[in-house]
PDB file of C-alpha atoms and ligand atoms in Angstrom:
ATOM      1  CA  MET M 226      41.781 -51.664  23.153  1.00 60.00           C
ATOM      2  CA  LEU M 227      40.047 -48.359  23.868  1.00 79.00           C
ATOM      3  CA  GLU M 228      42.551 -46.348  21.838  1.00 80.00           C
ATOM      4  CA  GLY M 229      43.001 -43.577  24.400  1.00 90.00           C
ATOM      5  CA  LEU M 230      39.287 -43.173  25.122  1.00 97.00           C
ATOM      6  CA  ASP M 231      37.758 -42.859  28.582  1.00 97.00           C
ATOM      7  CA  PRO M 232      35.862 -46.144  29.100  1.00 96.00           C
ATOM      8  CA  GLU M 233      33.396 -44.331  31.396  1.00 96.00           C
ATOM      9  CA  LYS M 234      32.288 -41.980  28.647  1.00 97.00           C
ATOM     10  CA  ILE M 235      31.720 -44.185  25.640  1.00 98.00           C
ATOM     11  CA  PRO M 236      28.554 -42.886  23.932  1.00 98.00           C
ATOM     12  CA  ALA M 237      25.776 -45.488  23.952  1.00 98.00           C
ATOM     13  CA  HIS M 238      24.377 -44.349  20.616  1.00 99.00           C
ATOM     14  CA  VAL M 239      26.330 -42.729  17.777  1.00 99.00           C
ATOM     15  CA  ALA M 240      24.532 -41.598  14.606  1.00 99.00           C
ATOM     16  CA  ILE M 241      26.409 -40.709  11.424  1.00 99.00           C
ATOM     17  CA  ILE M 242      25.405 -38.718   8.343  1.00 99.00           C
ATOM     18  CA  MET M 243      27.780 -40.277   5.829  1.00 98.00           C
ATOM     19  CA  ASP M 244      28.212 -37.424   3.371  1.00 98.00           C
ATOM     20  CA  GLY M 245      30.717 -36.425   0.674  1.00 98.00           C
ATOM     21  CA  ASN M 246      31.037 -39.527  -1.484  1.00 98.00           C
ATOM     22  CA  GLY M 247      30.292 -37.607  -4.674  1.00 98.00           C
ATOM     23  CA  ARG M 248      32.853 -34.907  -3.925  1.00 98.00           C
ATOM     24  CA  TRP M 249      35.465 -37.532  -3.046  1.00 98.00           C
ATOM     25  CA  ALA M 250      35.014 -39.061  -6.497  1.00 98.00           C
ATOM     26  CA  LYS M 251      34.863 -35.713  -8.275  1.00 98.00           C
ATOM     27  CA  ALA M 252      38.196 -34.680  -6.760  1.00 98.00           C
ATOM     28  CA  ARG M 253      39.688 -37.776  -8.429  1.00 98.00           C
ATOM     29  CA  ARG M 254      37.823 -37.277 -11.722  1.00 98.00           C
ATOM     30  CA  LEU M 255      35.946 -40.492 -11.073  1.00 98.00           C
ATOM     31  CA  PRO M 256      32.207 -41.080 -11.510  1.00 98.00           C
ATOM     32  CA  ARG M 257      30.208 -40.245  -8.365  1.00 98.00           C
ATOM     33  CA  VAL M 258      29.326 -43.880  -7.797  1.00 98.00           C
ATOM     34  CA  MET M 259      32.996 -44.724  -7.209  1.00 98.00           C
ATOM     35  CA  GLY M 260      32.742 -42.504  -4.152  1.00 98.00           C
ATOM     36  CA  HIS M 261      29.857 -44.589  -2.873  1.00 98.00           C
ATOM     37  CA  ARG M 262      31.877 -47.753  -3.399  1.00 98.00           C
ATOM     38  CA  GLU M 263      34.859 -46.341  -1.532  1.00 98.00           C
ATOM     39  CA  GLY M 264      32.483 -45.139   1.191  1.00 98.00           C
ATOM     40  CA  MET M 265      31.526 -48.770   1.865  1.00 98.00           C
ATOM     41  CA  LYS M 266      35.043 -49.308   3.194  1.00 98.00           C
ATOM     42  CA  SER M 267      34.445 -46.533   5.696  1.00 98.00           C
ATOM     43  CA  VAL M 268      31.211 -48.232   6.731  1.00 98.00           C
ATOM     44  CA  ARG M 269      33.168 -51.400   7.438  1.00 98.00           C
ATOM     45  CA  ALA M 270      35.854 -49.535   9.369  1.00 98.00           C
ATOM     46  CA  VAL M 271      33.408 -47.571  11.492  1.00 98.00           C
ATOM     47  CA  VAL M 272      31.238 -50.604  12.302  1.00 98.00           C
ATOM     48  CA  GLU M 273      34.309 -52.533  13.372  1.00 98.00           C
ATOM     49  CA  THR M 274      35.633 -49.726  15.559  1.00 98.00           C
ATOM     50  CA  ALA M 275      32.241 -49.070  17.141  1.00 98.00           C
ATOM     51  CA  ARG M 276      31.872 -52.770  18.017  1.00 98.00           C
ATOM     52  CA  LYS M 277      35.416 -52.903  19.408  1.00 97.00           C
ATOM     53  CA  ILE M 278      35.080 -49.938  21.758  1.00 97.00           C
ATOM     54  CA  GLY M 279      31.665 -50.941  23.079  1.00 97.00           C
ATOM     55  CA  ILE M 280      29.227 -48.528  21.430  1.00 98.00           C
ATOM     56  CA  LYS M 281      25.772 -50.075  21.850  1.00 98.00           C
ATOM     57  CA  VAL M 282      23.949 -48.523  18.915  1.00 99.00           C
ATOM     58  CA  LEU M 283      25.381 -47.222  15.642  1.00 99.00           C
ATOM     59  CA  THR M 284      22.888 -45.553  13.315  1.00 99.00           C
ATOM     60  CA  LEU M 285      24.067 -44.886   9.763  1.00 99.00           C
ATOM     61  CA  TYR M 286      22.176 -42.539   7.448  1.00 98.00           C
ATOM     62  CA  ALA M 287      22.616 -44.476   4.231  1.00 98.00           C
ATOM     63  CA  PHE M 288      19.744 -43.176   2.091  1.00 98.00           C
ATOM     64  CA  SER M 289      17.280 -40.394   2.809  1.00 98.00           C
ATOM     65  CA  LYS M 290      13.692 -40.142   1.672  1.00 98.00           C
ATOM     66  CA  GLU M 291      14.827 -37.101  -0.331  1.00 98.00           C
ATOM     67  CA  ASN M 292      17.602 -39.124  -2.027  1.00 98.00           C
ATOM     68  CA  TRP M 293      14.943 -40.858  -4.186  1.00 98.00           C
ATOM     69  CA  GLN M 294      14.996 -37.628  -6.221  1.00 98.00           C
ATOM     70  CA  ARG M 295      18.563 -38.219  -7.432  1.00 98.00           C
ATOM     71  CA  PRO M 296      19.178 -39.378 -11.032  1.00 98.00           C
ATOM     72  CA  GLN M 297      17.843 -42.872 -11.499  1.00 98.00           C
ATOM     73  CA  ASP M 298      21.270 -44.315 -12.359  1.00 98.00           C
ATOM     74  CA  GLU M 299      22.689 -43.191  -9.054  1.00 98.00           C
ATOM     75  CA  VAL M 300      19.681 -44.453  -7.076  1.00 98.00           C
ATOM     76  CA  SER M 301      19.986 -47.848  -8.792  1.00 98.00           C
ATOM     77  CA  PHE M 302      23.683 -48.020  -8.051  1.00 98.00           C
ATOM     78  CA  LEU M 303      23.110 -47.219  -4.384  1.00 98.00           C
ATOM     79  CA  MET M 304      20.432 -49.922  -4.184  1.00 98.00           C
ATOM     80  CA  ARG M 305      22.760 -52.470  -5.787  1.00 98.00           C
ATOM     81  CA  LEU M 306      25.507 -51.506  -3.377  1.00 98.00           C
ATOM     82  CA  LEU M 307      23.155 -51.989  -0.472  1.00 98.00           C
ATOM     83  CA  ALA M 308      22.136 -55.405  -1.770  1.00 98.00           C
ATOM     84  CA  GLU M 309      25.811 -56.309  -2.159  1.00 98.00           C
ATOM     85  CA  TYR M 310      26.570 -55.161   1.382  1.00 98.00           C
ATOM     86  CA  LEU M 311      23.739 -57.256   2.783  1.00 98.00           C
ATOM     87  CA  GLN M 312      24.792 -60.299   0.748  1.00 97.00           C
ATOM     88  CA  LYS M 313      28.474 -60.108   1.575  1.00 97.00           C
ATOM     89  CA  GLU M 314      28.611 -58.757   5.099  1.00 97.00           C
ATOM     90  CA  VAL M 315      25.716 -60.214   7.053  1.00 98.00           C
ATOM     91  CA  ASP M 316      27.529 -63.428   7.998  1.00 98.00           C
ATOM     92  CA  GLU M 317      30.463 -61.504   9.388  1.00 98.00           C
ATOM     93  CA  LEU M 318      28.205 -59.053  11.233  1.00 98.00           C
ATOM     94  CA  HIS M 319      26.357 -62.042  12.665  1.00 98.00           C
ATOM     95  CA  GLN M 320      29.619 -63.619  13.828  1.00 98.00           C
ATOM     96  CA  LYS M 321      30.485 -60.368  15.561  1.00 98.00           C
ATOM     97  CA  ASP M 322      27.180 -60.578  17.476  1.00 98.00           C
ATOM     98  CA  ILE M 323      25.846 -57.476  15.696  1.00 98.00           C
ATOM     99  CA  GLN M 324      22.087 -57.003  15.398  1.00 98.00           C
ATOM    100  CA  ILE M 325      20.912 -55.346  12.185  1.00 98.00           C
ATOM    101  CA  ARG M 326      17.910 -53.050  12.226  1.00 98.00           C
ATOM    102  CA  ALA M 327      16.465 -50.484   9.863  1.00 98.00           C
ATOM    103  CA  ILE M 328      14.520 -47.237  10.207  1.00 98.00           C
ATOM    104  CA  GLY M 329      12.676 -45.486   7.401  1.00 98.00           C
ATOM    105  CA  GLU M 330      10.101 -46.355   4.762  1.00 98.00           C
ATOM    106  CA  ILE M 331      11.861 -49.586   3.889  1.00 98.00           C
ATOM    107  CA  GLU M 332       8.876 -50.973   2.006  1.00 98.00           C
ATOM    108  CA  LEU M 333       9.787 -48.470  -0.747  1.00 98.00           C
ATOM    109  CA  LEU M 334      13.105 -50.257  -1.367  1.00 98.00           C
ATOM    110  CA  PRO M 335      13.366 -52.517  -4.442  1.00 98.00           C
ATOM    111  CA  LYS M 336      11.933 -55.942  -3.621  1.00 98.00           C
ATOM    112  CA  GLU M 337      15.293 -57.723  -3.698  1.00 98.00           C
ATOM    113  CA  VAL M 338      16.912 -55.245  -1.324  1.00 98.00           C
ATOM    114  CA  TYR M 339      13.877 -55.258   0.949  1.00 98.00           C
ATOM    115  CA  GLU M 340      13.966 -59.034   1.187  1.00 98.00           C
ATOM    116  CA  LEU M 341      17.697 -59.174   1.880  1.00 98.00           C
ATOM    117  CA  LEU M 342      17.213 -56.558   4.570  1.00 98.00           C
ATOM    118  CA  VAL M 343      14.348 -58.400   6.232  1.00 98.00           C
ATOM    119  CA  GLN M 344      16.382 -61.632   6.164  1.00 98.00           C
ATOM    120  CA  ALA M 345      19.383 -59.872   7.711  1.00 98.00           C
ATOM    121  CA  ILE M 346      17.209 -58.362  10.447  1.00 98.00           C
ATOM    122  CA  LYS M 347      15.678 -61.748  11.193  1.00 98.00           C
ATOM    123  CA  LYS M 348      18.969 -63.637  11.173  1.00 98.00           C
ATOM    124  CA  THR M 349      20.665 -61.233  13.580  1.00 98.00           C
ATOM    125  CA  SER M 350      17.691 -60.399  15.792  1.00 98.00           C
ATOM    126  CA  GLN M 351      19.017 -62.237  18.849  1.00 98.00           C
ATOM    127  CA  ASN M 352      22.488 -60.671  18.752  1.00 98.00           C
ATOM    128  CA  GLN M 353      23.531 -58.532  21.703  1.00 98.00           C
ATOM    129  CA  GLY M 354      26.988 -57.148  20.861  1.00 98.00           C
ATOM    130  CA  MET M 355      25.854 -53.989  19.093  1.00 98.00           C
ATOM    131  CA  ILE M 356      22.883 -52.690  17.130  1.00 99.00           C
ATOM    132  CA  LEU M 357      23.683 -51.554  13.599  1.00 98.00           C
ATOM    133  CA  ASN M 358      20.718 -49.411  12.687  1.00 99.00           C
ATOM    134  CA  LEU M 359      20.473 -48.503   8.998  1.00 98.00           C
ATOM    135  CA  ALA M 360      18.474 -45.410   8.066  1.00 99.00           C
ATOM    136  CA  LEU M 361      17.071 -46.219   4.622  1.00 98.00           C
ATOM    137  CA  SER M 362      14.488 -44.189   2.770  1.00 98.00           C
ATOM    138  CA  TYR M 363      14.432 -42.288   6.038  1.00 98.00           C
ATOM    139  CA  GLY M 364      13.029 -38.831   6.686  1.00 98.00           C
ATOM    140  CA  GLY M 365      12.654 -37.285  10.138  1.00 98.00           C
ATOM    141  CA  ARG M 366       9.507 -35.310   9.375  1.00 98.00           C
ATOM    142  CA  ALA M 367       7.893 -38.321   7.711  1.00 98.00           C
ATOM    143  CA  GLU M 368       8.704 -40.345  10.843  1.00 98.00           C
ATOM    144  CA  ILE M 369       7.106 -37.722  13.105  1.00 98.00           C
ATOM    145  CA  ALA M 370       4.009 -37.446  10.897  1.00 98.00           C
ATOM    146  CA  HIS M 371       3.716 -41.254  10.882  1.00 98.00           C
ATOM    147  CA  ALA M 372       3.884 -41.319  14.685  1.00 98.00           C
ATOM    148  CA  ALA M 373       1.199 -38.611  14.899  1.00 98.00           C
ATOM    149  CA  ARG M 374      -1.083 -40.619  12.604  1.00 98.00           C
ATOM    150  CA  GLU M 375      -0.615 -43.798  14.626  1.00 98.00           C
ATOM    151  CA  ILE M 376      -1.284 -41.960  17.891  1.00 98.00           C
ATOM    152  CA  ALA M 377      -4.448 -40.411  16.437  1.00 98.00           C
ATOM    153  CA  ARG M 378      -5.548 -43.856  15.284  1.00 98.00           C
ATOM    154  CA  ALA M 379      -4.982 -45.337  18.749  1.00 98.00           C
ATOM    155  CA  CYS M 380      -6.922 -42.467  20.365  1.00 98.00           C
ATOM    156  CA  LEU M 381      -9.860 -42.870  17.990  1.00 98.00           C
ATOM    157  CA  ALA M 382      -9.892 -46.617  18.625  1.00 98.00           C
ATOM    158  CA  GLY M 383     -10.099 -45.904  22.351  1.00 98.00           C
ATOM    159  CA  LYS M 384      -6.747 -47.604  23.023  1.00 98.00           C
ATOM    160  CA  LEU M 385      -5.065 -44.411  24.147  1.00 98.00           C
ATOM    161  CA  LYS M 386      -6.226 -41.329  26.067  1.00 98.00           C
ATOM    162  CA  ILE M 387      -5.243 -37.892  24.750  1.00 98.00           C
ATOM    163  CA  GLU M 388      -3.872 -37.058  28.224  1.00 98.00           C
ATOM    164  CA  GLU M 389      -1.426 -39.956  27.922  1.00 98.00           C
ATOM    165  CA  VAL M 390       0.318 -38.373  24.923  1.00 98.00           C
ATOM    166  CA  ASP M 391       3.533 -36.954  26.367  1.00 98.00           C
ATOM    167  CA  GLU M 392       7.154 -36.811  25.159  1.00 98.00           C
ATOM    168  CA  ALA M 393       7.937 -40.388  26.101  1.00 98.00           C
ATOM    169  CA  LEU M 394       4.709 -41.780  24.634  1.00 98.00           C
ATOM    170  CA  PHE M 395       5.392 -39.905  21.402  1.00 98.00           C
ATOM    171  CA  ALA M 396       8.924 -41.326  21.258  1.00 98.00           C
ATOM    172  CA  SER M 397       7.480 -44.822  21.650  1.00 98.00           C
ATOM    173  CA  TYR M 398       5.678 -44.359  18.315  1.00 98.00           C
ATOM    174  CA  LEU M 399       8.870 -43.466  16.412  1.00 98.00           C
ATOM    175  CA  TYR M 400      10.917 -45.998  14.413  1.00 98.00           C
ATOM    176  CA  THR M 401      13.567 -45.734  17.132  1.00 98.00           C
ATOM    177  CA  LYS M 402      11.124 -46.684  19.893  1.00 97.00           C
ATOM    178  CA  ASP M 403      13.358 -49.011  21.872  1.00 95.00           C
ATOM    179  CA  LEU M 404      16.656 -47.222  21.239  1.00 98.00           C
ATOM    180  CA  PRO M 405      18.256 -44.518  23.389  1.00 98.00           C
ATOM    181  CA  ASP M 406      18.539 -41.055  21.799  1.00 98.00           C
ATOM    182  CA  PRO M 407      21.868 -40.494  20.015  1.00 98.00           C
ATOM    183  CA  ASP M 408      24.578 -39.140  22.319  1.00 98.00           C
ATOM    184  CA  LEU M 409      26.715 -38.074  19.394  1.00 98.00           C
ATOM    185  CA  LEU M 410      25.843 -37.163  15.813  1.00 99.00           C
ATOM    186  CA  ILE M 411      28.674 -37.004  13.288  1.00 99.00           C
ATOM    187  CA  ARG M 412      28.371 -35.431   9.847  1.00 99.00           C
ATOM    188  CA  THR M 413      31.205 -35.641   7.359  1.00 99.00           C
ATOM    189  CA  SER M 414      31.968 -33.456   4.313  1.00 98.00           C
ATOM    190  CA  GLY M 415      31.695 -30.026   5.912  1.00 98.00           C
ATOM    191  CA  GLU M 416      27.944 -29.537   5.514  1.00 98.00           C
ATOM    192  CA  LEU M 417      26.425 -27.962   8.606  1.00 98.00           C
ATOM    193  CA  ARG M 418      22.880 -29.306   8.582  1.00 98.00           C
ATOM    194  CA  LEU M 419      20.755 -32.242   9.709  1.00 98.00           C
ATOM    195  CA  SER M 420      19.136 -33.013   6.335  1.00 98.00           C
ATOM    196  CA  ASN M 421      15.989 -34.359   8.000  1.00 98.00           C
ATOM    197  CA  PHE M 422      17.832 -36.891  10.190  1.00 98.00           C
ATOM    198  CA  LEU M 423      16.480 -37.968  13.604  1.00 99.00           C
ATOM    199  CA  LEU M 424      14.807 -34.615  14.254  1.00 98.00           C
ATOM    200  CA  TYR M 425      12.907 -35.672  17.384  1.00 98.00           C
ATOM    201  CA  GLN M 426      15.698 -37.837  18.799  1.00 98.00           C
ATOM    202  CA  CYS M 427      18.531 -35.293  18.507  1.00 98.00           C
ATOM    203  CA  ALA M 428      17.058 -32.728  20.923  1.00 98.00           C
ATOM    204  CA  TYR M 429      20.101 -33.054  23.238  1.00 98.00           C
ATOM    205  CA  THR M 430      22.580 -34.838  21.018  1.00 98.00           C
ATOM    206  CA  GLU M 431      26.158 -33.537  20.769  1.00 98.00           C
ATOM    207  CA  LEU M 432      26.918 -32.518  17.179  1.00 98.00           C
ATOM    208  CA  TYR M 433      30.276 -33.095  15.489  1.00 99.00           C
ATOM    209  CA  PHE M 434      30.974 -31.746  12.019  1.00 98.00           C
ATOM    210  CA  THR M 435      34.139 -32.539  10.099  1.00 99.00           C
ATOM    211  CA  PRO M 436      35.280 -31.448   6.623  1.00 98.00           C
ATOM    212  CA  THR M 437      36.624 -34.974   6.008  1.00 99.00           C
ATOM    213  CA  LEU M 438      34.711 -36.649   3.179  1.00 99.00           C
ATOM    214  CA  TRP M 439      33.009 -39.935   4.069  1.00 99.00           C
ATOM    215  CA  PRO M 440      35.358 -42.207   2.041  1.00 99.00           C
ATOM    216  CA  ASP M 441      38.280 -40.715   4.009  1.00 99.00           C
ATOM    217  CA  PHE M 442      36.574 -41.182   7.389  1.00 99.00           C
ATOM    218  CA  ARG M 443      38.114 -44.284   8.941  1.00 98.00           C
ATOM    219  CA  GLU M 444      39.084 -45.478  12.433  1.00 98.00           C
ATOM    220  CA  LYS M 445      41.485 -42.598  13.143  1.00 98.00           C
ATOM    221  CA  GLU M 446      38.912 -39.943  12.219  1.00 98.00           C
ATOM    222  CA  PHE M 447      36.179 -41.747  14.161  1.00 98.00           C
ATOM    223  CA  LEU M 448      38.350 -41.897  17.285  1.00 98.00           C
ATOM    224  CA  GLU M 449      39.041 -38.165  16.953  1.00 98.00           C
ATOM    225  CA  ALA M 450      35.300 -37.485  16.911  1.00 98.00           C
ATOM    226  CA  LEU M 451      34.826 -39.669  19.992  1.00 98.00           C
ATOM    227  CA  LYS M 452      37.631 -37.895  21.842  1.00 98.00           C
ATOM    228  CA  ASP M 453      36.069 -34.539  21.005  1.00 98.00           C
ATOM    229  CA  TYR M 454      32.762 -35.831  22.377  1.00 98.00           C
ATOM    230  CA  GLN M 455      34.441 -36.994  25.589  1.00 98.00           C
ATOM    231  CA  ARG M 456      35.785 -33.495  26.253  1.00 97.00           C
ATOM    232  CA  ARG M 457      32.313 -31.970  26.246  1.00 97.00           C
ATOM    233  CA  GLU M 458      30.063 -31.269  29.199  1.00 96.00           C
ATOM    234  CA  ARG M 459      26.466 -32.340  28.680  1.00 96.00           C
ATOM    235  CA  ARG M 460      24.339 -30.118  30.865  1.00 96.00           C
ATOM    236  CA  PHE M 461      20.783 -30.867  29.703  1.00 95.00           C
ATOM    237  CA  GLY M 462      19.719 -27.389  30.801  1.00 96.00           C
ATOM    238  CA  LYS M 463      21.360 -27.513  34.233  1.00 95.00           C
ATOM    239  CA  LEU M 464      24.347 -25.586  35.550  1.00 96.00           C
ATOM    240  CA  SER M 465      27.845 -26.962  35.422  1.00 95.00           C
ATOM    241  CA  GLU M 466      27.984 -26.881  39.263  1.00 95.00           C
ATOM    242  CA  GLN M 467      24.854 -29.011  39.537  1.00 95.00           C
ATOM    243  CA  LEU M 468      26.408 -31.783  37.496  1.00 93.00           C
ATOM    244  CA  LYS M 469      29.332 -32.246  39.849  1.00 83.00           C
ATOM    245  CA  SER M 470      27.286 -32.756  43.005  1.00 71.00           C
TER     246      SER M 470
HETATM  247  C1  IPE O  33      26.558 -39.302   0.680  1.00 80.66           C
HETATM  248  O1  IPE O  33      27.371 -38.778  -0.304  1.00 80.66           O
HETATM  249  C2  IPE O  33      25.878 -40.578   0.254  1.00 80.66           C
HETATM  250  C3  IPE O  33      24.421 -40.461   0.075  1.00 80.66           C
HETATM  251  C4  IPE O  33      23.704 -39.380   0.253  1.00 80.66           C
HETATM  252  C5  IPE O  33      23.713 -41.666  -0.341  1.00 80.66           C
HETATM  253  P1  IPE O  33      26.810 -37.823  -1.430  1.00 80.66           P
HETATM  254  O2  IPE O  33      26.398 -38.651  -2.585  1.00 80.66           O
HETATM  255  O3  IPE O  33      25.753 -36.923  -0.889  1.00 80.66           O
HETATM  256  O4  IPE O  33      28.107 -36.981  -1.800  1.00 80.66           O
HETATM  257  P2  IPE O  33      28.202 -35.433  -2.089  1.00 80.66           P
HETATM  258  O5  IPE O  33      27.508 -34.721  -0.971  1.00 80.66           O
HETATM  259  O6  IPE O  33      27.509 -35.214  -3.400  1.00 80.66           O
HETATM  260  O7  IPE O  33      29.668 -35.147  -2.158  1.00 80.66           O
HETATM  261  C1  IPE O  34      22.195 -36.706   3.605  1.00 80.66           C
HETATM  262  O1  IPE O  34      23.105 -36.386   2.605  1.00 80.66           O
HETATM  263  C2  IPE O  34      21.679 -38.089   3.425  1.00 80.66           C
HETATM  264  C3  IPE O  34      22.662 -39.162   3.581  1.00 80.66           C
HETATM  265  C4  IPE O  34      23.888 -39.029   3.950  1.00 80.66           C
HETATM  266  C5  IPE O  34      22.168 -40.477   3.324  1.00 80.66           C
HETATM  267  P1  IPE O  34      22.670 -35.533   1.322  1.00 80.66           P
HETATM  268  O2  IPE O  34      23.902 -35.308   0.531  1.00 80.66           O
HETATM  269  O3  IPE O  34      21.530 -36.157   0.649  1.00 80.66           O
HETATM  270  O4  IPE O  34      22.170 -34.169   2.005  1.00 80.66           O
HETATM  271  P2  IPE O  34      21.899 -32.741   1.389  1.00 80.66           P
HETATM  272  O5  IPE O  34      20.964 -32.927   0.251  1.00 80.66           O
HETATM  273  O6  IPE O  34      23.199 -32.179   0.941  1.00 80.66           O
HETATM  274  O7  IPE O  34      21.311 -31.946   2.518  1.00 80.66           O
HETATM  275 MG1   MG O  35      25.755 -35.102  -0.029  1.00 80.66          MG
END
């Protein structure tokens, strides 16, 4: 069942920047949106594999705050696709004991999508098998600025002392407050950047970049990324020798 993986080293939290849908379509002379549609199949495959091998949290970067600047047709298509995903897949995710969550400025989503999302979150809130965390209208800097504002507000209201503001307290004001930091971050399509994703949380995350375009990233490619991760030594600033004792 573990497909050649070490069961002792399954990452608790995997985050994925699902990139390259447009290029996948372009290579086939198809409209960009066909790449997004094909990419949904990869979402299904990766969610299924993650659940099967016992990953606890899977965060998918589905739409960035910056993506609102794309042509309106493409934004609308992505929103419709998201609505379709929530309509068609939530029952199955629920059956698989998957809890849906979202991070980002989700109140900016079209009303219909927002409502479907809130319903899905509510319906699956008691599930324990895996957390599927969707980053929607998400920006890392916006998240950090939001946390800073909320902390300032709490200090001014006398609910928090300035001296109490440390790394852990700050993290507790982020959208990811009750989630572990990602152990592994995957980005497809060959781009070597974070594009404003989980900036605070990825301080010690292992990074995996692959030229594979998102619509071509399925179980086999995901397992390869996980095997690569399992070969790494995470030192967190210490020496290799210190880890073995
Ligand atoms: C990722 O694919 C999907 C989203 C950002 C929503 P892209 O649409 O960025 O595809 P490329 O990078 O143009 O190939
Ligand atoms: C990052 O991909 C956002 C998502 C995958 C949702 P982009 O394609 O938007 O990133 P940039 O603009 O190339 O950095
Ligand atoms: Mg892209």
